[in-house]
Coordinates of C-alpha atoms and ligand atoms in Angstrom, one line a residue:
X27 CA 0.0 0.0 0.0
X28 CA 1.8 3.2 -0.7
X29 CA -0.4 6.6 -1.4
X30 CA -0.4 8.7 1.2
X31 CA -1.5 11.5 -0.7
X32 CA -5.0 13.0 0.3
X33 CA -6.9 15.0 -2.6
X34 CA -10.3 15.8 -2.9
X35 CA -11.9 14.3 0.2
X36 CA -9.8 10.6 -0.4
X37 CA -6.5 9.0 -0.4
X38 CA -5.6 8.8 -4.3
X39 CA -3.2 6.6 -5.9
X40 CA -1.3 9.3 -7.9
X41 CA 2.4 8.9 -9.4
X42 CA 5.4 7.5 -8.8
X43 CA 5.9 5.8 -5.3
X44 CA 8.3 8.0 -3.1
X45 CA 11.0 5.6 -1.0
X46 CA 11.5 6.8 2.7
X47 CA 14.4 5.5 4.7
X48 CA 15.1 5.4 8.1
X49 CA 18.2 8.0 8.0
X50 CA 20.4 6.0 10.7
X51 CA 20.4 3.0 9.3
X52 CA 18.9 3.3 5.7
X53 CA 16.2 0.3 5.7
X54 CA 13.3 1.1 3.9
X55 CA 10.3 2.6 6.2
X56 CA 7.7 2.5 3.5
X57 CA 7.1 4.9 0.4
X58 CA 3.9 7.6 -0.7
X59 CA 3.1 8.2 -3.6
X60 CA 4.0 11.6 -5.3
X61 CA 1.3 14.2 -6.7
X62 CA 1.0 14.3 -10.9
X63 CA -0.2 17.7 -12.2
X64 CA -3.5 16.2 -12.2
X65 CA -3.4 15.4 -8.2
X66 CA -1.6 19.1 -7.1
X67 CA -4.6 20.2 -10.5
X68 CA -7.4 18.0 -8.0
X69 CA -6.0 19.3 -4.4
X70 CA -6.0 22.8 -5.3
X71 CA -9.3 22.7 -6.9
X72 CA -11.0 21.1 -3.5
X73 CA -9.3 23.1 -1.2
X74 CA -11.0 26.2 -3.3
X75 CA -14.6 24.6 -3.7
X76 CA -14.2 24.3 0.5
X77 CA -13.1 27.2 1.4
X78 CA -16.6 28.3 2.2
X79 CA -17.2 25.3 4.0
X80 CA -14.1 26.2 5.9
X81 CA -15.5 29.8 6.5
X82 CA -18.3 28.7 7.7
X83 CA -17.9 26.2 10.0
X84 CA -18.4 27.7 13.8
X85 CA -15.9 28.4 15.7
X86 CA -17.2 26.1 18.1
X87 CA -16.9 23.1 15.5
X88 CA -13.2 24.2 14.6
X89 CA -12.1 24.6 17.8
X90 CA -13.6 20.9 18.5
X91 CA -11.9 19.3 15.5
X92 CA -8.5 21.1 16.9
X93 CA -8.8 20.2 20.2
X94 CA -10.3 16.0 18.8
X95 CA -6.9 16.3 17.2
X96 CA -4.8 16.8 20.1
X97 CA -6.0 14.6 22.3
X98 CA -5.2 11.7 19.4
X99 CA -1.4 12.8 19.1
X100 CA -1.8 12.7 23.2
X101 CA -2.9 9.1 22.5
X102 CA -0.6 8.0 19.4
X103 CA 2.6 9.6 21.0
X104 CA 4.6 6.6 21.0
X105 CA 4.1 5.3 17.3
X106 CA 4.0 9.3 16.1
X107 CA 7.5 9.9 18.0
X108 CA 9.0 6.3 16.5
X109 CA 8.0 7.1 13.0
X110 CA 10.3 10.6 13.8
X111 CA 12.9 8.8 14.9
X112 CA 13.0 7.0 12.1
X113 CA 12.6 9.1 9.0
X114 CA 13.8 12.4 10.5
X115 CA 16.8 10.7 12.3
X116 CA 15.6 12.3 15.7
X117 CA 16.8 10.9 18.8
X118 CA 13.1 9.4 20.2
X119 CA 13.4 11.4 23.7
X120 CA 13.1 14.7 21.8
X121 CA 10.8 13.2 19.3
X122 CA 8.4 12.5 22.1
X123 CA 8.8 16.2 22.9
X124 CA 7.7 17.4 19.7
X125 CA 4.9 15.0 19.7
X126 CA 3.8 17.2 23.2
X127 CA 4.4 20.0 21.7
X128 CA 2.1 19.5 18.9
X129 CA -0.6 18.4 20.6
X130 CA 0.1 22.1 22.6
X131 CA 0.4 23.8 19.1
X132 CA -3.6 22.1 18.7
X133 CA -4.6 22.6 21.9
X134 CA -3.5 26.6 21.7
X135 CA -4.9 26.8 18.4
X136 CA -8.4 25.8 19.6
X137 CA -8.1 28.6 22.5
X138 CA -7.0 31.2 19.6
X139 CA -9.9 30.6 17.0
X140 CA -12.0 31.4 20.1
X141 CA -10.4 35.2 20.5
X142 CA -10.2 36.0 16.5
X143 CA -12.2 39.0 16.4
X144 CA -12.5 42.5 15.4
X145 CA -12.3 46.5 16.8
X146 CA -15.5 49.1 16.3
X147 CA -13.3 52.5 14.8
X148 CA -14.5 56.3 15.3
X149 CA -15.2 57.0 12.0
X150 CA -16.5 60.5 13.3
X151 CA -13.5 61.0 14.5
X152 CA -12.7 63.0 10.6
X153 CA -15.8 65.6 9.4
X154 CA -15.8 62.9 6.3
X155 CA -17.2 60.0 8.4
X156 CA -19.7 61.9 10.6
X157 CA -22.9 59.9 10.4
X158 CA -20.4 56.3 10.2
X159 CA -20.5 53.5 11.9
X160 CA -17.3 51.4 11.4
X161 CA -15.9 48.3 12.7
X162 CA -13.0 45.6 11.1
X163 CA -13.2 41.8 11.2
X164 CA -10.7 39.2 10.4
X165 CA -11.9 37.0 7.6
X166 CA -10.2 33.7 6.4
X167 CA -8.2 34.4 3.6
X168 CA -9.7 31.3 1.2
X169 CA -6.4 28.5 0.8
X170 CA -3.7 28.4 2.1
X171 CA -0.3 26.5 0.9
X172 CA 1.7 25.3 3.6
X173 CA 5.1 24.0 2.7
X174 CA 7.4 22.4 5.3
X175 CA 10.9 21.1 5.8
X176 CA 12.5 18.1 7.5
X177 CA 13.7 19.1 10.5
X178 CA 9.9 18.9 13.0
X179 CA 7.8 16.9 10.6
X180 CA 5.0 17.4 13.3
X181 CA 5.0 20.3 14.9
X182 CA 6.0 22.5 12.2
X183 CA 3.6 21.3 10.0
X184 CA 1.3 21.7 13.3
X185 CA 2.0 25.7 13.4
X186 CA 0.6 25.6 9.7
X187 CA -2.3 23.3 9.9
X188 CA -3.6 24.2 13.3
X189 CA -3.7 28.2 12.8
X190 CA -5.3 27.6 9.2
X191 CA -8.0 25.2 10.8
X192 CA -8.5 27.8 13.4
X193 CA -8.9 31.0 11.1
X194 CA -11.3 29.2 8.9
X195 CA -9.2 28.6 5.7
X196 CA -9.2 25.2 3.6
X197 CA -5.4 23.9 3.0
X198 CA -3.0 22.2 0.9
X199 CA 0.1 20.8 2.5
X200 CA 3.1 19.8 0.9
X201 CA 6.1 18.2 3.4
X202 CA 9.4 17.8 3.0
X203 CA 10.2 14.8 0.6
X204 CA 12.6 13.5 3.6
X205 CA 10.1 13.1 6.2
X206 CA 6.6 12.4 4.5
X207 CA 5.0 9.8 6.8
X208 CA 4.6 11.8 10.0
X209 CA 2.1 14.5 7.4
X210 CA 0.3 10.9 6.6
X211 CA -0.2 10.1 10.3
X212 CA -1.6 13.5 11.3
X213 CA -3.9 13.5 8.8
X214 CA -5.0 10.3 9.4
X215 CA -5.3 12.0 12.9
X216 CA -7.5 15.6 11.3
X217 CA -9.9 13.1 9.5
X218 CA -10.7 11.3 12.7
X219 CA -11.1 14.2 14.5
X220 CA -14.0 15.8 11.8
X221 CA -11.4 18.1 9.8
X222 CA -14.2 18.6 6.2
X223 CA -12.2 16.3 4.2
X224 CA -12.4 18.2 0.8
X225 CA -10.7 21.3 2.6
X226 CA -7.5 19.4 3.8
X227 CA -5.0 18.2 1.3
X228 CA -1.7 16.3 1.1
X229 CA 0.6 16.3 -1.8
X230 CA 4.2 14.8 -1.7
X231 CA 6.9 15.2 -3.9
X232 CA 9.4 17.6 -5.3
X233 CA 9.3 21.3 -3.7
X234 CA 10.1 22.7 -7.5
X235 CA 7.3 21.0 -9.2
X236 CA 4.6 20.0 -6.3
X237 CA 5.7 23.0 -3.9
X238 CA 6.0 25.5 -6.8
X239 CA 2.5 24.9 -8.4
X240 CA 1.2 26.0 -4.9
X241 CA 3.1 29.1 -4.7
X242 CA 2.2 30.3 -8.3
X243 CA -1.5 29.1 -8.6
X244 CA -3.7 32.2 -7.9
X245 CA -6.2 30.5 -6.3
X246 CA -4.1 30.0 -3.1
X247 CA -4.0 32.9 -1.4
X248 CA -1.5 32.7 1.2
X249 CA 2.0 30.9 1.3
X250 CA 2.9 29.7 4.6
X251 CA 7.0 28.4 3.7
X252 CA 9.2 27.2 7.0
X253 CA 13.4 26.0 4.8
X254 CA 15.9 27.6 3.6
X255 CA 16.6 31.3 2.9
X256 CA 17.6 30.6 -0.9
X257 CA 14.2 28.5 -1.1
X258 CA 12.5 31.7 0.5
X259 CA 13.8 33.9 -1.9
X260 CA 12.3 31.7 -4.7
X261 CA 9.0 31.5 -3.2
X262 CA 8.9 35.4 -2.9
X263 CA 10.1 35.7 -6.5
X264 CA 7.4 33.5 -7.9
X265 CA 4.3 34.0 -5.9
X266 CA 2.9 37.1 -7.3
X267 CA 0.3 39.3 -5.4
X268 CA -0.5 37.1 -2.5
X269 CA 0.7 36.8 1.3
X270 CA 3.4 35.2 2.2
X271 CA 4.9 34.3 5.2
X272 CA 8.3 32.9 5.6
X273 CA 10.2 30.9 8.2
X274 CA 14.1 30.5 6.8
X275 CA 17.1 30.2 8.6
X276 CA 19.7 31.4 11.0
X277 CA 23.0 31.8 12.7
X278 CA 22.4 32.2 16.1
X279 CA 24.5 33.7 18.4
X280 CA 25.1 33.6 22.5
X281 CA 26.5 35.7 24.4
X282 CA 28.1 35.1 27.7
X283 CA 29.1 37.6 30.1
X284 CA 31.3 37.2 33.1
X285 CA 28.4 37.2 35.8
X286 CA 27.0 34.5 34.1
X287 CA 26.1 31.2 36.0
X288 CA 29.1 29.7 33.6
X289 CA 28.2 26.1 33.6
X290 CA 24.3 26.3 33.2
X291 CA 25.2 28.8 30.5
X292 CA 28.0 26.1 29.1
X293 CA 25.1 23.3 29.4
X294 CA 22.0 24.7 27.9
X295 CA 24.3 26.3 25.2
X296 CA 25.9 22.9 24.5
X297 CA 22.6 21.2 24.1
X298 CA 21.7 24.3 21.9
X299 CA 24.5 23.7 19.5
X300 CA 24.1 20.2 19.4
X301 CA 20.5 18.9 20.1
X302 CA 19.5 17.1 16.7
X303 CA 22.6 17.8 15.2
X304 CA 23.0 21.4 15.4
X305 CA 19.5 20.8 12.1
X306 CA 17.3 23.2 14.2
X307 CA 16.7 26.7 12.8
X308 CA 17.6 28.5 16.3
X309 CA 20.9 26.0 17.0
X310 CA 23.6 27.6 18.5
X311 CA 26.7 28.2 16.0
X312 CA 28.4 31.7 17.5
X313 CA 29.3 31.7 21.1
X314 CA 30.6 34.9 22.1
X315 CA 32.6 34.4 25.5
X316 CA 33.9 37.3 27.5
X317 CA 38.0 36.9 27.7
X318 CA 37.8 37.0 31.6
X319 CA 36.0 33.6 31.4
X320 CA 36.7 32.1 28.3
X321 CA 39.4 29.5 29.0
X322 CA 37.2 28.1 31.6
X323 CA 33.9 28.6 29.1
X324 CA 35.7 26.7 26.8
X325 CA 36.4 23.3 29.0
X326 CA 33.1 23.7 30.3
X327 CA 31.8 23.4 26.6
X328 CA 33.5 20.5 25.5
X329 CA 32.8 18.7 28.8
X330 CA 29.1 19.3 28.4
X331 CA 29.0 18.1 24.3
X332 CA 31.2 15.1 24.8
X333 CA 28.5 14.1 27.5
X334 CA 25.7 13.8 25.1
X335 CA 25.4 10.5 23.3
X336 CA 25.9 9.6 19.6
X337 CA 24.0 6.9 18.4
X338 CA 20.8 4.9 17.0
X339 CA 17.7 7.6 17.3
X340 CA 15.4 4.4 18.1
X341 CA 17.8 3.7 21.4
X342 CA 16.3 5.5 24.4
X343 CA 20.4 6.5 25.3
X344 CA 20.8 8.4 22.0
X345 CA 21.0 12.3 22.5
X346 CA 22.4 13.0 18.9
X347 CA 21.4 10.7 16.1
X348 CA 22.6 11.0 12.8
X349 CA 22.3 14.4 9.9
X350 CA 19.6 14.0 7.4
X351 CA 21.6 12.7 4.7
X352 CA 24.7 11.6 4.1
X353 CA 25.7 14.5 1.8
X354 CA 24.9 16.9 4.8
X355 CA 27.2 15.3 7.2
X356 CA 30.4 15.6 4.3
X357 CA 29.3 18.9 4.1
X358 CA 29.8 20.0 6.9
X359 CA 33.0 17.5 7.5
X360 CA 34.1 19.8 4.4
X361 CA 33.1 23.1 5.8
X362 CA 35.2 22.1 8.8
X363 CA 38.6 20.9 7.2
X364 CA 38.2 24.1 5.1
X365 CA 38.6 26.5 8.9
X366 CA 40.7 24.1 10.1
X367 CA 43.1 24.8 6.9
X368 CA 42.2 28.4 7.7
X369 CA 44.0 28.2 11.3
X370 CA 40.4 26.9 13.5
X371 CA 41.2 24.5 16.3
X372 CA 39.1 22.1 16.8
X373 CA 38.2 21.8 20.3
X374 CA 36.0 18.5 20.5
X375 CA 34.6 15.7 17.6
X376 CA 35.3 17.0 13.9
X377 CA 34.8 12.7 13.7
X378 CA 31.8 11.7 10.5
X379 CA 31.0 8.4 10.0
X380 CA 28.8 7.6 7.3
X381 CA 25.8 10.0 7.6
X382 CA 26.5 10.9 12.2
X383 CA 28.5 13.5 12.4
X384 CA 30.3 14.5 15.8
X385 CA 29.2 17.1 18.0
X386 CA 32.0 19.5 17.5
X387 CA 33.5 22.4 19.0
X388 CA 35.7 25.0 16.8
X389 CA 37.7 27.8 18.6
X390 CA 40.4 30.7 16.6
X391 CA 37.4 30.7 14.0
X392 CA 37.5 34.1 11.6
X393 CA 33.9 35.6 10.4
X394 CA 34.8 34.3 6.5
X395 CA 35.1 31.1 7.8
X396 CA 31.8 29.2 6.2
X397 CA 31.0 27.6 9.6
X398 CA 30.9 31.1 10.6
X399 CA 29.5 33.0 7.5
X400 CA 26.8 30.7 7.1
X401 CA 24.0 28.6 8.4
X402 CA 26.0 25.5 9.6
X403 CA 22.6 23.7 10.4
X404 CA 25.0 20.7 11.7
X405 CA 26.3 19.9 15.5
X406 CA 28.8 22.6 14.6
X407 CA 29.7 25.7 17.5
X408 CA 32.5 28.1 17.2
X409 CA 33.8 29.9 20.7
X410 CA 34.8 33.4 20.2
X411 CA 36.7 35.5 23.0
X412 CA 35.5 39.2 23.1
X413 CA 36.9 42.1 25.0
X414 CA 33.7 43.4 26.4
X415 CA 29.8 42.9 26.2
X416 CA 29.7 45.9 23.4
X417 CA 31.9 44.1 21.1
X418 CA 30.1 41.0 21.5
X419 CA 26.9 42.2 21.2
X420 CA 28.2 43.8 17.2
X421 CA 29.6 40.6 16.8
X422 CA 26.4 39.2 17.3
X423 CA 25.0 41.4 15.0
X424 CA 26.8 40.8 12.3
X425 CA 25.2 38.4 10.2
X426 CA 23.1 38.8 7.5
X427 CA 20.1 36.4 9.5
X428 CA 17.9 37.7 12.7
X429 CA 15.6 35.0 14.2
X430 CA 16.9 34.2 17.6
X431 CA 19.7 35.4 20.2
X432 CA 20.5 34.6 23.9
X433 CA 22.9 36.5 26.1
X434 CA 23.3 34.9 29.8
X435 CA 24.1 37.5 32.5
X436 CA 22.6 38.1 35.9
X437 CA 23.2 42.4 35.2
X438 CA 20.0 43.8 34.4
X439 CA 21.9 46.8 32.4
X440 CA 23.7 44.4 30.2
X441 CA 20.1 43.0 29.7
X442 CA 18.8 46.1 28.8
X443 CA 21.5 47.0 26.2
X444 CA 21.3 43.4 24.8
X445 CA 17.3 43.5 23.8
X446 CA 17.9 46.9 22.7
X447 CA 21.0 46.8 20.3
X448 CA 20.2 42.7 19.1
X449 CA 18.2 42.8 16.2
X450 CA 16.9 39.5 16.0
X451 CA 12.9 38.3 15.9
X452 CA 13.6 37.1 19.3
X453 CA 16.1 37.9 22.2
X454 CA 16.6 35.0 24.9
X455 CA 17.6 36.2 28.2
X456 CA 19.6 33.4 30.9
X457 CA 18.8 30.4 28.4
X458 CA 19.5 29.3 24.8
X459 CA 18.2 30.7 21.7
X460 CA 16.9 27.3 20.6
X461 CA 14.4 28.2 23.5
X462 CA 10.8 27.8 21.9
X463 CA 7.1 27.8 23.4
X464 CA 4.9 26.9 21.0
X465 CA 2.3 30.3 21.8
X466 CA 5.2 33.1 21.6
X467 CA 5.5 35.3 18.3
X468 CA 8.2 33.6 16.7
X469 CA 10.2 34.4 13.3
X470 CA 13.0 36.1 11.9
X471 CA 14.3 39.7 10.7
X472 CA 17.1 40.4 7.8
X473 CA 16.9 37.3 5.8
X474 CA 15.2 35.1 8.4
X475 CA 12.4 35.9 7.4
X476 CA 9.0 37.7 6.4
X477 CA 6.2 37.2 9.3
X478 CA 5.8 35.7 12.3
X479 CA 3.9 32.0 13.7
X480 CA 3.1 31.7 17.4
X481 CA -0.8 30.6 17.2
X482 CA -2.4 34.5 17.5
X483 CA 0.3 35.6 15.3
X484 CA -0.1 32.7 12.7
X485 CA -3.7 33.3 12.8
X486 CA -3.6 36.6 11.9
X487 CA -1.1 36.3 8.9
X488 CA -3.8 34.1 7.4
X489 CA -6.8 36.2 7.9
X490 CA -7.7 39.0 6.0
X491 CA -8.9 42.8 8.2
X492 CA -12.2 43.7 6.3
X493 CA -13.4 46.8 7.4
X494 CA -17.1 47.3 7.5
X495 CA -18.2 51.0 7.2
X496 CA -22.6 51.6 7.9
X497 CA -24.3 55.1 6.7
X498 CA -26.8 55.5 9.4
X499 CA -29.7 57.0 8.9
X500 CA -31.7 58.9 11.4
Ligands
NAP28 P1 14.4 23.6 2.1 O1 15.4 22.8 1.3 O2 14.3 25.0 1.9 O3 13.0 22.8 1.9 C1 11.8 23.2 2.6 C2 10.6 22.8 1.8 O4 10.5 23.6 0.6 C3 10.6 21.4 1.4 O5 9.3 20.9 1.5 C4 11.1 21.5 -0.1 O6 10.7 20.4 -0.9 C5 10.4 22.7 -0.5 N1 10.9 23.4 -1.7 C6 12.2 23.2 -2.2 N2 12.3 24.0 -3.3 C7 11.1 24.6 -3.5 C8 10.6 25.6 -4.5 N3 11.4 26.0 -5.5 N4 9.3 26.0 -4.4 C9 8.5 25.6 -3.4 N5 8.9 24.7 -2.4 C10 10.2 24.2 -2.5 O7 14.7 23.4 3.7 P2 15.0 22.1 4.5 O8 16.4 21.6 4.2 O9 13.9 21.1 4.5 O10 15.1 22.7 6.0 C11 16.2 23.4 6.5 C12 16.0 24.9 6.5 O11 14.8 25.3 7.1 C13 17.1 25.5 7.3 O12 17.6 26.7 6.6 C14 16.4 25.9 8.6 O13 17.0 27.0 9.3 C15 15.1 26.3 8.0 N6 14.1 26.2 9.1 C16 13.5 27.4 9.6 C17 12.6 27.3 10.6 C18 11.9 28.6 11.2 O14 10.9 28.4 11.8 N7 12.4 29.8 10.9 C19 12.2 26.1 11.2 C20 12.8 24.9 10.7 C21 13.7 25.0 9.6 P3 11.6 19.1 -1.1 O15 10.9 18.0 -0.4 O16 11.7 18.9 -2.5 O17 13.0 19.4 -0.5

C-alpha cells in the first residue's frame, strides 16, 4: 500500500511511489506516492470549492476538531514519535517532545480561534465620516499553501495546519520529501477528529514542481514556507500578489558575560548547539565568550557536548542521532577541514562516519570562515573571546540572519542594552536561543524571514482585516 497522498476528500493513488528510509540505518520505512499535475490540479481545486465550508464552520466546531486532534497525538505519541525517529533521524526522547508540543500547538490553536475577532473605529473622529459607523473583522483568507521542511515533521507542520483550521481557511500541504509519513499520520489523525475532508489536502513530492504549483496558482492565497533562505527567496520571487509568510534560517548567536552562571550557561548552550545535530533553525553556532572567562567557558563546553550520546535515534540512550543525509554530514566534514586549513582548532569531535556527524566544538574561528558566515545547520559551534559585552553584542550582530539570540548575564543593564542593540525576531535572556514555546510570536528579521507564527500571530497572517463602514440613517 503506498499513497499517502489525500486530494479531494480521499486518499488517491497518484504517481510514482516515493522511497522513505530510516536515515540511521537506511532500511526502507515505507514509500507515498507523489502528486501528478493532475493530483496538485485536484488538491487545489478542492481546497477552493471548501473554502466556504471552511468559512463557515463555527468556531465552536473548529475549535472541536482542533482540540479532537490533540487529544489523538496525546494518545498515538509513541508510534508518532518512533516514526520521527526513524525518518527524521531524531533521537526518540526529543521526538516524544515534539509529539507534546504539537498536541500544545492544537490545543492553543483551539483557545485562539476562540479570541479572533475585530475592533469598532470612530469614523466620526474625521468631518468625512460623521454619520459612520465602522468596525474591522478578520476573515479567512480562502487557501492556504503550507510548505514544510525536514527538521519537525509534526509540529511544524502543526504551526501551519492548526492556525489555518483555526482562522477558517481550507489547506493544501506539501512536506518535506525527507520526512513524509509523519504529514500521513496526522492527517490520518484531522480526519478522525472531523477536519471537512475536501478542505484538507496532502501532496508529496518535489518542492520545485509540487511546492511550486502551490506558490504560483492564484487560487491559493497565502504561502505559509518554514526552509531555507535561498528557497524563501524563490518563493517570494514566484508567488505574485499574495501573502506570504516565511520561516528560513539562522545563525544564532550567544552571548556570555562574566556574571554569568558559567556552567548552566556552558550546558544549555551545548545542548543548543548540538541537540538534533545542530538541524534546528535556532541551533547555536556563534558563542561569544567574555575573555575574563573564556578558558574556563571553553572546557566547560567541551565537557558538556562530549556528554551527550551519539547513536541509533530508536535507542532510548541516543541524545544525537545522525544528519539527514549523508551528503549533509560531508558537508559539513568539508566546511570544517576548510577552517581548520584556515587556522580553527578544533576543540572536541570534527569525527563523521557515514551519515553521524560528531558534536564539534571550533575555537580561533575568523567571520569568512563558512562555519561562521553561514548557516551550519550541523552539530557545529564556534567559541569566540571578546573584549567586552559591546563588542560582543556587534559581533552578534553581524550576520546577515535575525531569528533568535540569547545573552546569559545576571546584570540587568547588560540586559537592557542586549534587547535593545540585538536585532533578531527574538532575544533569549539566561537560556539558549533554541528556547521555543509553541504560543510566543516567533520568526525572523534580515533574511530570516518575512512574518511571524506563534498561534495569535499565525492566525492573523492568514486572515484577512475587512473593514465594514454603515451610513446611518436617522
Ligand atoms: P528547504 O530545502 O528550503 O525545503 C523546505 C521545503 O521547501 C521542502 O518541502 C522542499 O521540498 C520545498 N521546496 C524546495 N524548493 C522549492 C521551491 N522551488 N518551491 C517551493 N517549495 C520548495 O529546507 P530544509 O532543508 O527542509 O530545512 C532546513 C532549512 O529550514 C534551514 O535553513 C532551517 O534554518 C530552516 N528552518 C526554519 C525554521 C523557522 O521556523 N524559521 C524552522 C525549521 C527550519 P523538497 O521536499 O523537494 O525538498
Amino acid at each position: 500500500m503506498v499513497s499517502g497522498l489525500f486530494v479531494g476528500g480521499k486518499w488517491v493513488a497518484g504517481g510514482a511511489p516515493l522511497e522513505v528510509k530510516n536515515k540511521y540505518d537506511g532500511k526502507s520505512l515505507g514509500a507515498v506516492a507523489t502528486a501528478r499535475k493532475e493530483d496538485v490540479e485536484a488538491a487545489i481545486a478542492s481546497a477552493d470549492r471548501h473554502a466556504e465550508t471552511m468559512a463557515n464552520l463555527p468556531v465552536h466546531k473548529r475549535a472541536e476538531i482542533l482540540l479532537r486532534t490533540a487529544e489523538l497525538l496525546k494518545q498515538r505519541k509513541e508510534t508518532l514519535a518512533r516514526t520521527i525517529a526513524a525518518e527524521a533521524g531524531k533521537a526518540l526522547k526529543i521526538a516524544r517532545a515534539e509529539v507534546d508540543r504539537s498536541a500544545t500547538t492544537f490545543t492553543i490553536a483551539a483557545e485562539e480561534a476562540r479570541r479572533i475577532h475585530g475592533e469598532t473605529v470612530a469614523l466620526d473622529a474625521v468631518p468625512a465620516g460623521e454619520g459612520y459607523f465602522g468596525f474591522w473583522l478578520r476573515r479567512p483568507v480562502g487557501v492556504v499553501g503550507a510548505i514544510t521542511p525536514f527538521n519537525f515533521p509534526l509540529n511544524l507542520v502543526a504551526h501551519k495546519v492548526a492556525p489555518a483550521i483555526a482562522a477558517g481557511n481550507a489547506l493544501v500541504l506539501k512536506p518535506a520529501e525527507q520526512t513524509p509519513l509523519t504529514a500521513v499520520a496526522l492527517f490520518e489523525i484531522l480526519l478522525e477528529a472531523g477536519a471537512p475532508e475536501g478542505a484538507i489536502n496532502l501532496l508529496h513530492g518535489d518542492g520545485e514542481t509540487v511546492g511550486d504549483a502551490l506558490v504560483t496558482d492564484p487560487r491559493v492565497a497565502k504561502i505559509s514556507f518554514t526552509g531555507s533562505a535561498a528557497v524563501g527567496k524563490i518563493i517570494l520571487g514566484r508567488a505574485g500578489i499574495k501573502k506570504v509568510t516565511l520561516e528560513l534560517g539562522n545563525s544564532s548567536p550567544v552571548i556570555i558575560a562574566p556574571d554569568a552562571d558559567l556552567d548552566f550557561a556552558a550546558k544549555r548552550t551545548a545542548f543548543g548547539a548540538f541537540v538534533y545535530s545542530g538541524q534546528v533553525c535556532i541551533s547555536v553556532q556563534r558563542i561569544y565568550g567574555d575573555k575574563k572567562i573564556f578558558e574556563s567557558l571553553s572546557e566547560k563546553l567541551v565537557q558538556a557536548g562530549e556528554a551527550m550520546v551519539v547513536g541509533d535515534p530508536l535507542d532510548e540512550k541516543t541524545d544525537i542521532g545522525p544528519m539527514i543525509a549523508q551528503k549533509e554530514a560531508e558537508r559539513i566534514e568539508g566546511w570544517v577541514k576548510e577552517a581548520q586549513a584556515g587556522g580553527a582548532k578544533v576543540l572536541s569531535g570534527g569525527k563523521r562516519e557515514g551519515s553521524v556527524y560528531w558534536p564539534t566544538m571550533l575555537s580561533n574561528v575568523t567571520p569568512e570562515m563558512k562555519v561562521m558566515a553561514q548557516e551550519v545547520f550541523a552539530p557545529v559551534a564556534s567559541v569566540i573571546a571578546c573584549d567586552d559585552f559591546e563588542e560582543s553584542l556587534r559581533q552578534a550582530n553581524a550576520t546577515s540572519y535575525g531569528l533568535q539570540a540569547s545573552v546569559f548575564t545576571r546584570d540587568i543593564d547588560r540586559v537592557l542594552r542586549a534587547i535593545k542593540k540585538l536585532n533578531f525576531g527574538g532575544v533569549i535572556v539566561n537560556d539558549m536561543p533554541a528556547f521555543r514555546a509553541d504560543h510566543m510570536p516567533y520568526g525572523g528579521n534580515k533574511q530570516s524571514g518575512l512574518g511571524r507564527e506563534g498561534l495569535r500571530f499565525a492566525i492573523e497572517e492568514m486572515t484577512n482585516i475587512q473593514m465594514v463602514a454603515i451610513r446611518t440613517t436617522g
